[in-house]
Amino acid sequence: MDRLAFAKCFGWASLRWPTLNTSTEALDSLYEDYKGFSDRSLTKALSLIYENGDQYLELPKLYRLTRDLYNQEILDNRNALPSPTVENGLKDYLKQNNYKNIKDAIRKIRSMSNE
């Protein structure tokens, strides 16, 4: 996450929690803790804490939640199915095997397996 995205997140937070220390020194120090995470995970963590009705922003709680959300984000991206390399793979398969459509292919494959 870059400094601008981090500053925007904490600008949003400072409006919700007016007691939050957003001095330059404080933000510089906090940025070092959060720069390895995505702004999406920090934004989501801040929103969840705010929606939970917390009166004060507890920084250790925010850090843990941001870290957990970022780890989940990484896992979700790793488990995503890869994009197909061939756009019209099914159309090409049907054409190569002389099938009129998918129903025709299923019917012929079923009849071959019954033989």
GROMACS .gro file of C-alpha atoms in nm:
model
  115
    1MET     CA    1   0.000   0.000   0.000
    2ASP     CA    2   0.133   0.343  -0.080
    3ARG     CA    3   0.138   0.640   0.160
    4LEU     CA    4  -0.149   0.820  -0.013
    5ALA     CA    5  -0.387   0.525   0.019
    6PHE     CA    6  -0.282   0.482   0.381
    7ALA     CA    7  -0.338   0.851   0.454
    8LYS     CA    8  -0.684   0.836   0.295
    9CYS     CA    9  -0.779   0.540   0.514
   10PHE     CA   10  -0.668   0.717   0.829
   11GLY     CA   11  -0.831   1.040   0.716
   12TRP     CA   12  -1.158   0.849   0.697
   13ALA     CA   13  -1.090   0.695   1.038
   14SER     CA   14  -1.009   1.030   1.199
   15LEU     CA   15  -1.355   1.157   1.108
   16ARG     CA   16  -1.517   0.855   1.277
   17TRP     CA   17  -1.287   0.850   1.582
   18PRO     CA   18  -1.195   1.215   1.658
   19THR     CA   19  -0.960   1.110   1.940
   20LEU     CA   20  -0.737   0.927   1.691
   21ASN     CA   21  -0.386   1.076   1.676
   22THR     CA   22  -0.325   1.160   1.310
   23SER     CA   23  -0.016   1.371   1.351
   24THR     CA   24   0.252   1.333   1.086
   25GLU     CA   25   0.479   1.145   1.326
   26ALA     CA   26   0.203   0.906   1.428
   27LEU     CA   27   0.100   0.837   1.068
   28ASP     CA   28   0.462   0.784   0.960
   29SER     CA   29   0.510   0.532   1.240
   30LEU     CA   30   0.183   0.352   1.166
   31TYR     CA   31   0.256   0.343   0.794
   32GLU     CA   32   0.563   0.132   0.863
   33ASP     CA   33   0.334  -0.127   1.028
   34TYR     CA   34   0.074  -0.129   0.750
   35LYS     CA   35   0.271  -0.073   0.429
   36GLY     CA   36   0.292  -0.447   0.358
   37PHE     CA   37  -0.086  -0.484   0.350
   38SER     CA   38  -0.330  -0.381   0.079
   39ASP     CA   39  -0.539  -0.069   0.115
   40ARG     CA   40  -0.842  -0.290   0.052
   41SER     CA   41  -0.773  -0.496   0.364
   42LEU     CA   42  -0.713  -0.183   0.577
   43THR     CA   43  -1.029  -0.016   0.446
   44LYS     CA   44  -1.234  -0.327   0.515
   45ALA     CA   45  -1.088  -0.363   0.865
   46LEU     CA   46  -1.167   0.000   0.950
   47SER     CA   47  -1.521  -0.038   0.816
   48LEU     CA   48  -1.582  -0.355   1.015
   49ILE     CA   49  -1.459  -0.197   1.337
   50TYR     CA   50  -1.675   0.110   1.274
   51GLU     CA   51  -1.982  -0.098   1.190
   52ASN     CA   52  -1.924  -0.295   1.509
   53GLY     CA   53  -1.983   0.030   1.699
   54ASP     CA   54  -1.644   0.060   1.866
   55GLN     CA   55  -1.614   0.395   2.044
   56TYR     CA   56  -1.235   0.403   2.012
   57LEU     CA   57  -1.007   0.270   1.743
   58GLU     CA   58  -0.783   0.014   1.910
   59LEU     CA   59  -0.470  -0.003   1.697
   60PRO     CA   60  -0.368  -0.359   1.797
   61LYS     CA   61  -0.719  -0.478   1.704
   62LEU     CA   62  -0.699  -0.290   1.375
   63TYR     CA   63  -0.359  -0.441   1.298
   64ARG     CA   64  -0.473  -0.799   1.367
   65LEU     CA   65  -0.791  -0.758   1.163
   66THR     CA   66  -0.605  -0.596   0.872
   67ARG     CA   67  -0.345  -0.874   0.876
   68ASP     CA   68  -0.614  -1.145   0.883
   69LEU     CA   69  -0.811  -0.984   0.601
   70TYR     CA   70  -0.495  -0.944   0.394
   71ASN     CA   71  -0.400  -1.309   0.448
   72GLN     CA   72  -0.749  -1.414   0.341
   73GLU     CA   73  -0.719  -1.191   0.036
   74ILE     CA   74  -0.393  -1.365  -0.060
   75LEU     CA   75  -0.546  -1.710  -0.009
   76ASP     CA   76  -0.851  -1.618  -0.215
   77ASN     CA   77  -0.630  -1.500  -0.500
   78ARG     CA   78  -0.424  -1.820  -0.489
   79ASN     CA   79  -0.733  -2.041  -0.494
   80ALA     CA   80  -0.892  -1.858  -0.785
   81LEU     CA   81  -0.931  -2.061  -1.098
   82PRO     CA   82  -0.690  -1.965  -1.373
   83SER     CA   83  -0.831  -1.785  -1.671
   84PRO     CA   84  -0.887  -2.009  -1.971
   85THR     CA   85  -0.610  -1.993  -2.226
   86VAL     CA   86  -0.847  -2.059  -2.515
   87GLU     CA   87  -1.149  -1.832  -2.540
   88ASN     CA   88  -1.366  -2.055  -2.755
   89GLY     CA   89  -1.247  -2.394  -2.632
   90LEU     CA   90  -1.593  -2.550  -2.629
   91LYS     CA   91  -1.679  -2.419  -2.974
   92ASP     CA   92  -1.348  -2.551  -3.109
   93TYR     CA   93  -1.403  -2.891  -2.944
   94LEU     CA   94  -1.752  -2.924  -3.090
   95LYS     CA   95  -1.633  -2.824  -3.435
   96GLN     CA   96  -1.331  -3.058  -3.429
   97ASN     CA   97  -1.551  -3.354  -3.333
   98ASN     CA   98  -1.831  -3.269  -3.578
   99TYR     CA   99  -2.093  -3.201  -3.308
  100LYS     CA  100  -2.377  -2.962  -3.392
  101ASN     CA  101  -2.411  -2.835  -3.035
  102ILE     CA  102  -2.349  -2.939  -2.676
  103LYS     CA  103  -2.664  -3.153  -2.661
  104ASP     CA  104  -2.548  -3.343  -2.968
  105ALA     CA  105  -2.207  -3.401  -2.808
  106ILE     CA  106  -2.360  -3.530  -2.484
  107ARG     CA  107  -2.598  -3.758  -2.671
  108LYS     CA  108  -2.318  -3.908  -2.882
  109ILE     CA  109  -2.083  -3.951  -2.587
  110ARG     CA  110  -2.358  -4.125  -2.387
  111SER     CA  111  -2.435  -4.356  -2.674
  112MET     CA  112  -2.063  -4.443  -2.709
  113SER     CA  113  -2.038  -4.525  -2.336
  114ASN     CA  114  -2.344  -4.754  -2.357
  115GLU     CA  115  -2.186  -4.964  -2.630
   0.00000   0.00000   0.00000
